[in-house]
Coordinates of C-alpha atoms in Angstrom, one line a residue:
M248 CA -19.6 33.4 51.4
G249 CA -20.4 31.7 48.2
R250 CA -23.6 33.5 47.7
E251 CA -21.9 36.8 48.3
E252 CA -19.2 36.1 45.6
Q253 CA -22.1 35.0 43.3
I254 CA -23.9 38.4 43.6
E255 CA -21.0 40.4 43.7
E256 CA -19.8 38.7 40.1
R257 CA -23.2 39.0 38.8
E258 CA -23.1 42.7 39.3
V259 CA -19.6 42.9 37.6
L260 CA -20.9 40.9 34.3
D261 CA -23.9 43.4 34.3
S262 CA -21.5 46.1 33.8
I263 CA -19.5 44.2 31.3
F264 CA -22.6 43.0 29.3
P265 CA -25.2 45.3 29.8
D266 CA -27.2 44.4 26.8
E267 CA -26.2 40.7 26.7
I268 CA -27.1 39.5 30.0
T269 CA -30.5 38.5 30.9
D270 CA -31.6 36.9 34.4
I271 CA -33.6 33.6 34.5
D272 CA -33.9 33.6 38.3
E273 CA -31.6 34.5 41.3
K274 CA -29.2 31.8 40.5
S275 CA -29.4 31.6 37.0
Y276 CA -28.7 33.9 33.8
R277 CA -28.2 34.0 30.2
I278 CA -25.5 35.6 28.4
T279 CA -25.6 36.5 24.6
I280 CA -22.3 35.4 22.7
N281 CA -21.4 36.8 19.4
P282 CA -18.2 35.0 18.1
D283 CA -16.4 36.5 14.9
V284 CA -17.1 34.5 12.0
P285 CA -14.4 34.5 9.1
Q286 CA -15.9 35.7 5.8
Q287 CA -15.2 33.5 2.7
D288 CA -14.4 34.9 -0.5
G289 CA -17.4 36.2 -2.6
E290 CA -19.9 35.5 0.4
D291 CA -21.5 38.0 2.7
A292 CA -20.3 38.6 6.1
E293 CA -22.1 36.2 8.6
S294 CA -23.3 36.9 12.2
L295 CA -23.5 34.4 14.9
T296 CA -25.6 34.4 18.0
L297 CA -25.2 31.9 20.7
L298 CA -26.8 31.8 24.3
L299 CA -24.7 30.9 27.1
T300 CA -26.9 29.7 30.2
I301 CA -25.3 29.9 33.7
T302 CA -26.6 28.5 36.8
Y303 CA -24.6 28.8 40.2
P304 CA -24.7 25.7 42.5
P305 CA -24.5 26.4 46.1
S306 CA -20.7 26.3 46.7
Y307 CA -19.8 28.3 43.6
P308 CA -17.0 29.4 42.8
D309 CA -15.5 26.4 44.9
E310 CA -17.3 23.9 42.5
P311 CA -17.9 24.6 38.9
P312 CA -20.9 26.4 37.5
L313 CA -23.6 24.6 35.5
L314 CA -23.3 25.4 31.8
D315 CA -25.5 25.3 28.6
L316 CA -25.0 26.3 25.2
S317 CA -28.0 27.0 22.6
L318 CA -29.3 29.0 19.7
P319 CA -31.9 31.9 20.3
P320 CA -35.3 30.7 19.6
N321 CA -36.2 30.6 15.8
A322 CA -32.5 31.2 14.7
P323 CA -31.3 29.8 11.7
K324 CA -28.9 27.0 11.7
P325 CA -25.2 28.6 11.4
P326 CA -23.4 27.3 8.2
H327 CA -20.2 26.2 10.1
L328 CA -21.5 25.2 13.5
D329 CA -24.0 22.4 14.6
V330 CA -24.9 23.4 18.3
S331 CA -26.5 20.2 19.0
T332 CA -23.3 18.2 18.3
D333 CA -20.9 20.8 18.9
R334 CA -22.2 21.7 22.4
A335 CA -20.5 18.7 24.4
Y336 CA -17.0 19.4 22.8
L337 CA -17.4 23.2 23.4
L338 CA -18.3 22.9 26.8
S339 CA -15.9 20.2 27.6
S340 CA -13.1 22.6 26.2
L341 CA -13.7 24.6 29.1
T342 CA -12.8 22.0 31.7
N343 CA -8.9 23.0 32.2
T344 CA -9.9 26.7 32.7
I345 CA -12.7 25.7 35.2
E346 CA -10.1 23.6 37.2
E347 CA -7.6 26.4 37.1
N348 CA -10.1 28.9 38.3
L349 CA -11.8 27.1 41.2
G350 CA -12.4 29.3 44.2
M351 CA -12.6 32.5 42.0
A352 CA -15.2 34.1 39.9
M353 CA -14.5 32.8 36.5
I354 CA -17.6 33.3 34.4
F355 CA -16.0 36.2 32.3
T356 CA -12.9 34.1 31.7
L357 CA -15.0 31.1 30.7
I358 CA -17.0 33.4 28.2
T359 CA -13.7 34.6 26.8
V360 CA -12.3 31.1 26.3
L361 CA -15.7 29.8 25.0
R362 CA -15.9 32.5 22.4
E363 CA -12.3 31.8 21.1
N364 CA -12.7 28.1 21.0
I365 CA -16.1 28.8 19.0
E366 CA -14.2 31.1 16.6
S367 CA -11.3 28.5 16.2
L368 CA -13.6 25.7 15.6
I369 CA -15.4 27.7 12.6
L370 CA -12.1 29.0 11.4
E371 CA -10.9 25.3 10.9
R372 CA -14.1 24.4 9.0
V373 CA -14.0 27.2 6.7
A374 CA -10.3 26.7 6.0
S375 CA -11.0 23.0 5.3
I376 CA -13.7 23.9 2.8
Q377 CA -11.6 26.5 1.2
E378 CA -8.5 23.9 0.8
A379 CA -11.0 21.7 -0.8
K380 CA -12.0 24.3 -3.3
E381 CA -8.4 25.0 -4.0
K382 CA -7.5 21.4 -4.4
V383 CA -10.4 20.9 -6.8
A384 CA -9.4 24.1 -8.8
E385 CA -5.7 23.0 -8.9
E386 CA -6.5 19.5 -10.1
A387 CA -8.8 21.3 -13.0
E388 CA -6.1 23.6 -13.8
A389 CA -3.3 20.7 -13.9
Q390 CA -5.8 18.8 -16.2
E391 CA -6.1 21.7 -18.4
N392 CA -2.3 22.4 -18.6
A393 CA -1.7 18.8 -19.3
K394 CA -3.6 19.3 -22.6
F395 CA -0.7 21.7 -23.8
H396 CA 2.4 20.5 -22.0
G397 CA 1.8 16.7 -22.3
E398 CA 2.8 14.1 -19.9
K399 CA 5.5 14.9 -17.3
V400 CA 8.8 13.2 -18.2
T401 CA 9.9 10.9 -15.5
K402 CA 12.6 8.1 -15.6
E403 CA 9.8 5.3 -15.9
S404 CA 8.0 7.3 -18.8
F405 CA 11.4 7.9 -20.5
L406 CA 12.3 4.3 -20.6
R407 CA 8.8 3.4 -21.8
W408 CA 9.1 6.0 -24.7
R409 CA 12.5 4.8 -25.6
Q410 CA 11.6 1.0 -25.7
G411 CA 8.7 2.1 -28.0
F412 CA 10.8 4.3 -30.2
R413 CA 13.3 1.5 -30.7
A414 CA 10.8 -1.0 -31.5
E415 CA 9.4 1.4 -34.2
M416 CA 12.8 2.1 -35.7
E417 CA 13.2 -1.7 -36.0
A418 CA 10.2 -2.2 -37.4
R419 CA 10.9 0.5 -40.2
E420 CA 14.2 -0.9 -41.0
E421 CA 12.7 -4.4 -41.4
E422 CA 10.1 -2.9 -43.7
E423 CA 12.7 -1.2 -45.8
R424 CA 15.0 -4.3 -45.8
T425 CA 12.0 -6.2 -47.4
K426 CA 11.3 -3.6 -49.9
R427 CA 14.9 -3.7 -51.1
D428 CA 14.9 -7.6 -51.4
M429 CA 11.8 -7.5 -53.5
V430 CA 13.3 -4.9 -55.7
E431 CA 16.6 -6.8 -56.2
T432 CA 14.5 -10.0 -56.9
K433 CA 12.5 -8.3 -59.6
G434 CA 15.7 -6.9 -61.2
K435 CA 17.4 -10.4 -61.4
G436 CA 14.2 -11.8 -62.9
A437 CA 14.2 -9.0 -65.6
K438 CA 18.0 -9.7 -66.5
K439 CA 17.3 -13.2 -66.8
E440 CA 14.4 -12.7 -69.0
D441 CA 16.4 -10.5 -71.4
K442 CA 19.1 -13.1 -72.2
L443 CA 17.5 -15.3 -74.7
T444 CA 18.6 -18.9 -75.4
G445 CA 19.4 -20.2 -79.0
R446 CA 15.9 -21.9 -79.3
E447 CA 14.3 -18.6 -78.3
L448 CA 16.6 -16.7 -80.9
W449 CA 15.5 -19.2 -83.9
E450 CA 11.9 -19.1 -82.8
K451 CA 11.8 -15.1 -82.9
G452 CA 13.6 -15.5 -86.5
L453 CA 16.5 -13.7 -85.1
V454 CA 19.1 -16.6 -85.8
G455 CA 18.7 -16.2 -89.8
K456 CA 19.1 -12.7 -89.5
V457 CA 22.4 -12.9 -87.7
E458 CA 23.7 -15.4 -90.3
E459 CA 22.6 -13.0 -93.2
D460 CA 24.5 -10.1 -91.6
E461 CA 27.6 -12.0 -91.2
E462 CA 27.6 -13.1 -94.9
V463 CA 27.0 -9.5 -96.0
G464 CA 29.8 -8.6 -93.9
E465 CA 32.1 -11.4 -95.5
D466 CA 31.2 -10.3 -99.1
A467 CA 32.2 -6.6 -98.4
L468 CA 35.4 -7.8 -97.0
E469 CA 36.4 -9.7 -100.1
R470 CA 35.4 -6.7 -102.4
L471 CA 37.8 -4.6 -100.5
Q472 CA 40.5 -6.9 -100.7
V473 CA 40.1 -7.5 -104.4
S474 CA 40.1 -3.6 -105.3

């Protein structure tokens, strides 16, 4: 019964994948899978080719098929997929599908699910790379904008600014008071110097002049009274 189902499934797959399927022996064959690879901005569209090798165990489909995933010979390494490390994850991602389809032909379903899982994995990695690029671009743009807009005002930055502003104003007021005090001190000193003592007047010859002026004034007054 198992072998009959295997032959029947193989014939159906040959009609679905006429150019992608290659026999290895009567129980094994290889199917070429071409997942869709998302195209990144500024990059050429990429093509990806993988080989899924299927081997029927004696009791298939009542037991799981033997699967292996590889690159074609001499194929370049895909940019967003490492088959040597991703193989185990991708094949194990088929476990639930295999368990749900035991007792039935399942290879077509497994190929479909495997292709979707490969595309999802690549898409996640491409999105991660794109997100990293956008983050770098946003940080560069933010740094450039900071040159024109200055620091973003927050409660903490405002308090720091206010404290610094008050300290600066107090320093200016103190400087102005110091200047005023110096000016007033000089003014008082100058007035004090302008007021001469009697000795200073005598030494400068000003005492005799004052007395002469007073005598001249008294003589003039007497002449006015006589006349």
